[in-house]
CSV table of C-alpha atoms in Angstrom, one decimal:
chain,number,residue,atom,x,y,z
A,839,MET,CA,-10.9,-13.2,8.5
A,840,SER,CA,-8.5,-12.5,5.4
A,841,ALA,CA,-4.8,-12.0,6.0
A,842,ARG,CA,-3.5,-8.5,5.7
A,843,SER,CA,-1.4,-7.7,2.7
A,844,PHE,CA,2.3,-7.1,2.7
A,845,SER,CA,2.1,-4.9,-0.4
A,846,LEU,CA,0.9,-1.4,-1.2
A,847,PRO,CA,-2.5,-0.7,-2.6
A,848,ASP,CA,-2.7,0.6,-6.1
A,849,PRO,CA,-2.6,3.5,-6.7
A,850,TYR,CA,-0.4,4.6,-3.8
A,851,HIS,CA,1.0,8.1,-3.5
A,852,VAL,CA,4.1,8.8,-1.2
A,853,VAL,CA,5.7,12.1,-0.1
A,854,VAL,CA,9.2,11.6,1.3
A,855,ILE,CA,10.6,14.8,2.8
A,856,GLY,CA,14.3,14.7,2.6
A,857,GLY,CA,13.9,11.8,0.1
A,858,LEU,CA,17.0,12.5,-2.0
A,859,GLY,CA,19.9,11.7,0.4
A,860,ALA,CA,21.2,8.4,1.6
A,861,ILE,CA,18.4,7.0,3.9
A,862,GLY,CA,15.9,9.2,2.2
A,863,GLY,CA,16.9,8.0,-1.2
A,864,ALA,CA,16.7,4.4,-0.2
A,865,ILE,CA,13.2,5.0,1.1
A,866,THR,CA,12.2,6.6,-2.2
A,867,ARG,CA,13.6,3.7,-4.1
A,868,GLN,CA,11.9,1.2,-2.0
A,869,PHE,CA,8.4,2.8,-2.6
A,870,LEU,CA,9.2,3.1,-6.3
A,871,ASP,CA,10.1,-0.6,-6.5
A,872,LEU,CA,6.8,-1.3,-4.8
A,873,GLY,CA,4.9,0.5,-7.5
A,874,ALA,CA,4.1,3.7,-5.7
A,875,GLN,CA,4.2,7.3,-7.0
A,876,VAL,CA,6.6,9.3,-5.1
A,877,ARG,CA,7.4,12.8,-4.7
A,878,ALA,CA,10.8,13.4,-3.0
A,879,THR,CA,12.2,16.7,-1.8
A,880,GLY,CA,15.6,18.1,-1.0
A,881,ALA,CA,16.4,21.3,1.0
A,882,THR,CA,18.3,22.9,-2.0
A,883,GLU,CA,18.9,22.8,-5.7
A,884,ALA,CA,22.2,21.2,-4.9
A,885,ASP,CA,20.4,18.3,-3.3
A,886,LEU,CA,18.5,17.7,-6.5
A,887,LYS,CA,21.7,17.9,-8.6
A,888,SER,CA,23.7,15.5,-6.3
A,889,THR,CA,21.2,12.9,-5.7
A,890,ASP,CA,21.9,9.4,-7.3
A,891,LEU,CA,18.2,8.8,-7.8
A,892,GLN,CA,17.7,8.5,-11.6
A,893,PRO,CA,14.7,10.2,-13.4
A,894,GLN,CA,11.9,7.6,-13.9
A,895,ASP,CA,8.2,7.2,-14.1
A,896,GLY,CA,6.6,7.6,-10.9
A,897,LEU,CA,9.2,9.9,-9.4
A,898,ARG,CA,8.9,13.7,-8.9
A,899,THR,CA,11.6,15.8,-7.1
A,900,ALA,CA,11.3,19.2,-5.6
A,901,VAL,CA,13.1,21.8,-3.5
A,902,LEU,CA,11.4,22.4,-0.2
A,903,ASP,CA,12.7,24.4,2.9
A,904,ILE,CA,10.8,22.8,5.7
A,905,THR,CA,11.6,25.8,8.0
A,906,ASP,CA,9.4,28.0,5.8
A,907,ASP,CA,5.7,27.8,6.9
A,908,ASN,CA,4.3,29.1,3.7
A,909,ALA,CA,6.5,27.0,1.5
A,910,VAL,CA,5.5,23.8,3.3
A,911,ARG,CA,1.7,24.8,3.0
A,912,ASP,CA,2.0,25.6,-0.6
A,913,PHE,CA,3.9,22.3,-1.3
A,914,ALA,CA,1.2,20.2,0.5
A,915,ALA,CA,-1.7,22.1,-1.2
A,916,ASP,CA,-0.1,21.2,-4.6
A,917,ALA,CA,0.6,17.5,-3.8
A,918,GLY,CA,-2.8,16.1,-4.6
A,919,ARG,CA,-3.5,12.6,-3.3
A,920,VAL,CA,-1.3,11.5,-0.4
A,921,ASP,CA,-1.4,8.0,1.0
A,922,ALA,CA,1.7,8.3,3.1
A,923,LEU,CA,4.0,11.0,4.4
A,924,VAL,CA,7.6,10.2,5.4
A,925,ASN,CA,9.5,12.8,7.2
A,926,CYS,CA,13.2,12.1,6.7
A,927,ALA,CA,14.7,15.6,6.6
A,928,GLY,CA,17.3,16.0,9.2
A,929,ILE,CA,20.6,17.8,10.1
A,930,LEU,CA,23.2,17.7,12.8
A,931,ARG,CA,26.1,20.1,13.6
A,932,ARG,CA,28.6,18.0,15.6
A,933,ASP,CA,30.3,20.2,18.5
A,934,GLU,CA,28.4,23.3,17.3
A,935,GLU,CA,25.0,22.7,19.0
A,936,TYR,CA,25.9,24.3,22.3
A,937,ASP,CA,25.6,27.6,20.3
A,938,ILE,CA,21.9,28.6,20.9
A,939,ASP,CA,21.4,29.7,17.3
A,940,VAL,CA,22.8,26.5,15.9
A,941,PHE,CA,20.7,24.6,18.5
A,942,ARG,CA,17.5,26.3,17.3
A,943,GLN,CA,18.3,25.6,13.7
A,944,VAL,CA,18.6,21.8,14.4
A,945,ILE,CA,15.4,21.7,16.3
A,946,ASP,CA,13.6,23.7,13.5
A,947,VAL,CA,14.6,21.3,10.8
A,948,ASN,CA,14.4,18.0,12.7
A,949,LEU,CA,11.5,18.5,15.0
A,950,THR,CA,9.5,21.6,14.1
A,951,GLY,CA,10.0,20.9,10.3
A,952,ALA,CA,8.4,17.4,10.8
A,953,MET,CA,5.5,18.9,12.6
A,954,ARG,CA,5.0,21.5,9.9
A,955,CYS,CA,4.8,18.8,7.3
A,956,CYS,CA,2.5,16.6,9.4
A,957,THR,CA,0.0,19.4,10.0
A,958,ALA,CA,0.3,20.7,6.3
A,959,PHE,CA,-0.5,17.1,5.0
A,960,HIS,CA,-3.2,16.3,7.6
A,961,ALA,CA,-6.2,17.1,5.3
A,962,ALA,CA,-4.8,15.1,2.5
A,963,LEU,CA,-4.1,12.0,4.8
A,964,VAL,CA,-7.7,12.2,6.3
A,965,GLU,CA,-9.0,11.8,2.7
A,966,THR,CA,-7.0,8.6,2.2
A,967,ARG,CA,-6.9,7.4,5.8
A,968,GLY,CA,-3.2,7.5,5.4
A,969,SER,CA,0.0,6.9,7.2
A,970,ILE,CA,2.9,9.0,8.6
A,971,VAL,CA,6.3,7.6,9.3
A,972,ASN,CA,8.8,9.9,11.1
A,973,ILE,CA,12.6,9.0,10.9
A,974,ALA,CA,13.8,9.4,14.5
A,975,SER,CA,17.1,7.9,15.6
A,976,MET,CA,18.7,5.6,18.1
A,977,ASN,CA,20.0,8.8,19.7
A,978,ALA,CA,16.4,9.6,20.9
A,979,PHE,CA,17.4,6.9,23.6
A,980,ALA,CA,21.1,6.9,23.7
A,981,ALA,CA,22.5,10.3,23.9
A,982,LEU,CA,25.8,11.5,22.3
A,983,PRO,CA,27.5,14.6,24.2
A,984,ARG,CA,28.7,16.2,20.9
A,985,LEU,CA,25.1,16.4,19.5
A,986,PRO,CA,22.7,17.8,22.2
A,987,ALA,CA,20.3,19.4,19.7
A,988,TYR,CA,20.2,16.5,17.5
A,989,CYS,CA,19.4,14.1,20.3
A,990,ALA,CA,16.8,16.5,21.8
A,991,SER,CA,15.2,16.8,18.3
A,992,LYS,CA,15.0,13.1,17.8
A,993,GLY,CA,13.7,12.5,21.4
A,994,GLY,CA,11.1,15.1,20.7
A,995,LEU,CA,10.2,13.4,17.4
A,996,VAL,CA,9.4,10.2,19.2
A,997,MET,CA,7.0,11.9,21.6
A,998,LEU,CA,5.5,13.9,18.7
A,999,THR,CA,4.9,10.6,16.9
A,1000,ARG,CA,3.1,9.2,19.9
A,1001,ALA,CA,1.0,12.3,20.5
A,1002,LEU,CA,-0.1,12.6,16.9
A,1003,ALA,CA,-0.9,8.8,16.9
A,1004,HIS,CA,-3.5,9.3,19.6
A,1005,ALA,CA,-4.7,12.7,18.3
A,1006,TRP,CA,-5.2,11.5,14.7
A,1007,ALA,CA,-6.4,7.9,15.2
A,1008,ALA,CA,-10.0,9.0,14.9
A,1009,ASP,CA,-9.1,10.5,11.4
A,1010,GLY,CA,-8.0,7.1,10.3
A,1011,ILE,CA,-4.3,8.3,10.3
A,1012,ARG,CA,-1.6,6.0,11.6
A,1013,VAL,CA,1.6,7.7,12.9
A,1014,ASN,CA,4.8,5.8,13.5
A,1015,ALA,CA,8.5,6.3,13.7
A,1016,VAL,CA,11.6,4.3,12.6
A,1017,ALA,CA,14.7,4.9,14.7
A,1018,PRO,CA,18.0,4.0,12.8
A,1019,GLY,CA,21.1,3.1,14.6
A,1020,TYR,CA,24.5,3.2,12.9
A,1021,ILE,CA,23.8,3.4,9.2
A,1022,GLU,CA,26.5,3.7,6.7
A,1023,THR,CA,25.9,7.1,4.9
A,1024,PRO,CA,28.1,9.9,3.7
A,1025,LEU,CA,27.3,11.8,6.9
A,1026,ASN,CA,29.4,9.4,8.9
A,1027,ALA,CA,32.0,8.5,6.2
A,1028,ALA,CA,34.8,10.5,8.1
A,1029,GLY,CA,34.2,8.5,11.3
A,1030,ARG,CA,34.1,5.2,9.5
A,1031,ALA,CA,37.5,5.9,8.1
A,1032,ASP,CA,38.8,5.2,11.5
A,1033,ARG,CA,38.9,1.4,11.3
A,1034,GLU,CA,39.1,0.9,15.0
A,1035,HIS,CA,36.0,3.0,15.5
A,1036,TYR,CA,34.2,1.2,12.7
A,1037,GLU,CA,34.9,-2.3,14.1
A,1038,ARG,CA,34.0,-1.2,17.7
A,1039,ILE,CA,30.6,-0.1,16.6
A,1040,ALA,CA,30.0,-3.2,14.5
A,1041,ALA,CA,31.1,-5.4,17.4
A,1042,ARG,CA,28.6,-3.6,19.7
A,1043,THR,CA,25.7,-4.6,17.6
A,1044,ALA,CA,24.0,-8.0,17.8
A,1045,MET,CA,24.3,-8.4,13.9
A,1046,LYS,CA,28.0,-7.5,14.0
A,1047,ARG,CA,27.8,-5.0,11.3
A,1048,TRP,CA,26.7,-1.4,10.5
A,1049,GLY,CA,23.4,-1.0,8.8
A,1050,GLN,CA,22.7,0.1,5.2
A,1051,PRO,CA,20.1,2.7,4.2
A,1052,GLN,CA,17.9,-0.1,2.6
A,1053,ASP,CA,17.6,-1.7,6.1
A,1054,VAL,CA,15.7,1.4,7.2
A,1055,ALA,CA,13.7,1.6,4.0
A,1056,GLY,CA,12.2,-1.7,4.3
A,1057,GLN,CA,10.8,-1.0,7.8
A,1058,VAL,CA,9.4,2.3,6.6
A,1059,ALA,CA,7.5,0.6,3.7
A,1060,TYR,CA,6.2,-2.1,6.0
A,1061,LEU,CA,4.6,0.4,8.4
A,1062,CYS,CA,2.7,1.8,5.3
A,1063,MET,CA,1.3,-1.5,4.3
A,1064,PRO,CA,-2.2,-3.0,5.3
A,1065,ALA,CA,-0.2,-5.6,7.3
A,1066,ALA,CA,0.6,-2.9,9.7
A,1067,ASP,CA,-2.9,-1.5,10.0
A,1068,TYR,CA,-3.0,-2.1,13.8
A,1069,VAL,CA,0.4,-0.4,14.3
A,1070,THR,CA,0.4,3.2,15.5
A,1071,GLY,CA,2.4,5.2,18.0
A,1072,SER,CA,5.2,2.7,17.7
A,1073,VAL,CA,8.9,3.4,17.3
A,1074,MET,CA,10.6,0.6,15.3
A,1075,MET,CA,14.3,0.2,16.1
A,1076,VAL,CA,16.7,-0.5,13.1
A,1077,ASP,CA,19.9,-0.6,15.0
A,1078,GLY,CA,21.1,-4.3,14.5
A,1079,GLY,CA,20.5,-4.9,18.2
A,1080,PHE,CA,22.8,-2.1,19.4
A,1081,LEU,CA,20.4,-1.0,22.2
A,1082,ALA,CA,19.3,-4.6,22.9
A,1083,GLY,CA,22.5,-5.7,24.8
């Protein structure tokens, strides 16, 4: 029996929903570095203008509101070949998520939005026997009191991943999730400015440091490779060992 490859087939086409931010951008760059064709989305035109991704061969960017059923269906119908779908779009509203309207908004983006994308791209992924990777969070397992909707959405995304893995295995589609821990991004820059807080989090991890976006990107790419062909329904922690101890 031959060894499974730790590279991507050629050609390989990836859609990264939310692929223009810190973690999403690192995922996009990782796939581009591996020779894939990538279509990356942002929620607004401002996201396209503010991304640090440089225009290059193999990269297309687009605005996509994943709370809009028709927009998601149209985007998927126009995508052509898709070997992998990465759902990385997400929001949080610290201290505001006890307001039921804000709670609904966070769930609609983080959980329902991922389901919209999965179902919209299902037919294309059947054609390629492709892969889905959902970006969950350590907070699917360790709750934060200031983020009830975010934690609920990421916990739901873990179970959605597992349900779809069973439902779509017969279609040849693998569905996995990656759960980042404390990753240095602009979203937590204000908190990291508190050096005591920053060092306390770092000390709590086995690796004694915060993660970087590229730490997440490598795990996402692996899950799409032939080497991971027997991996589905799994949630890969990328938390530096935070939850292990």
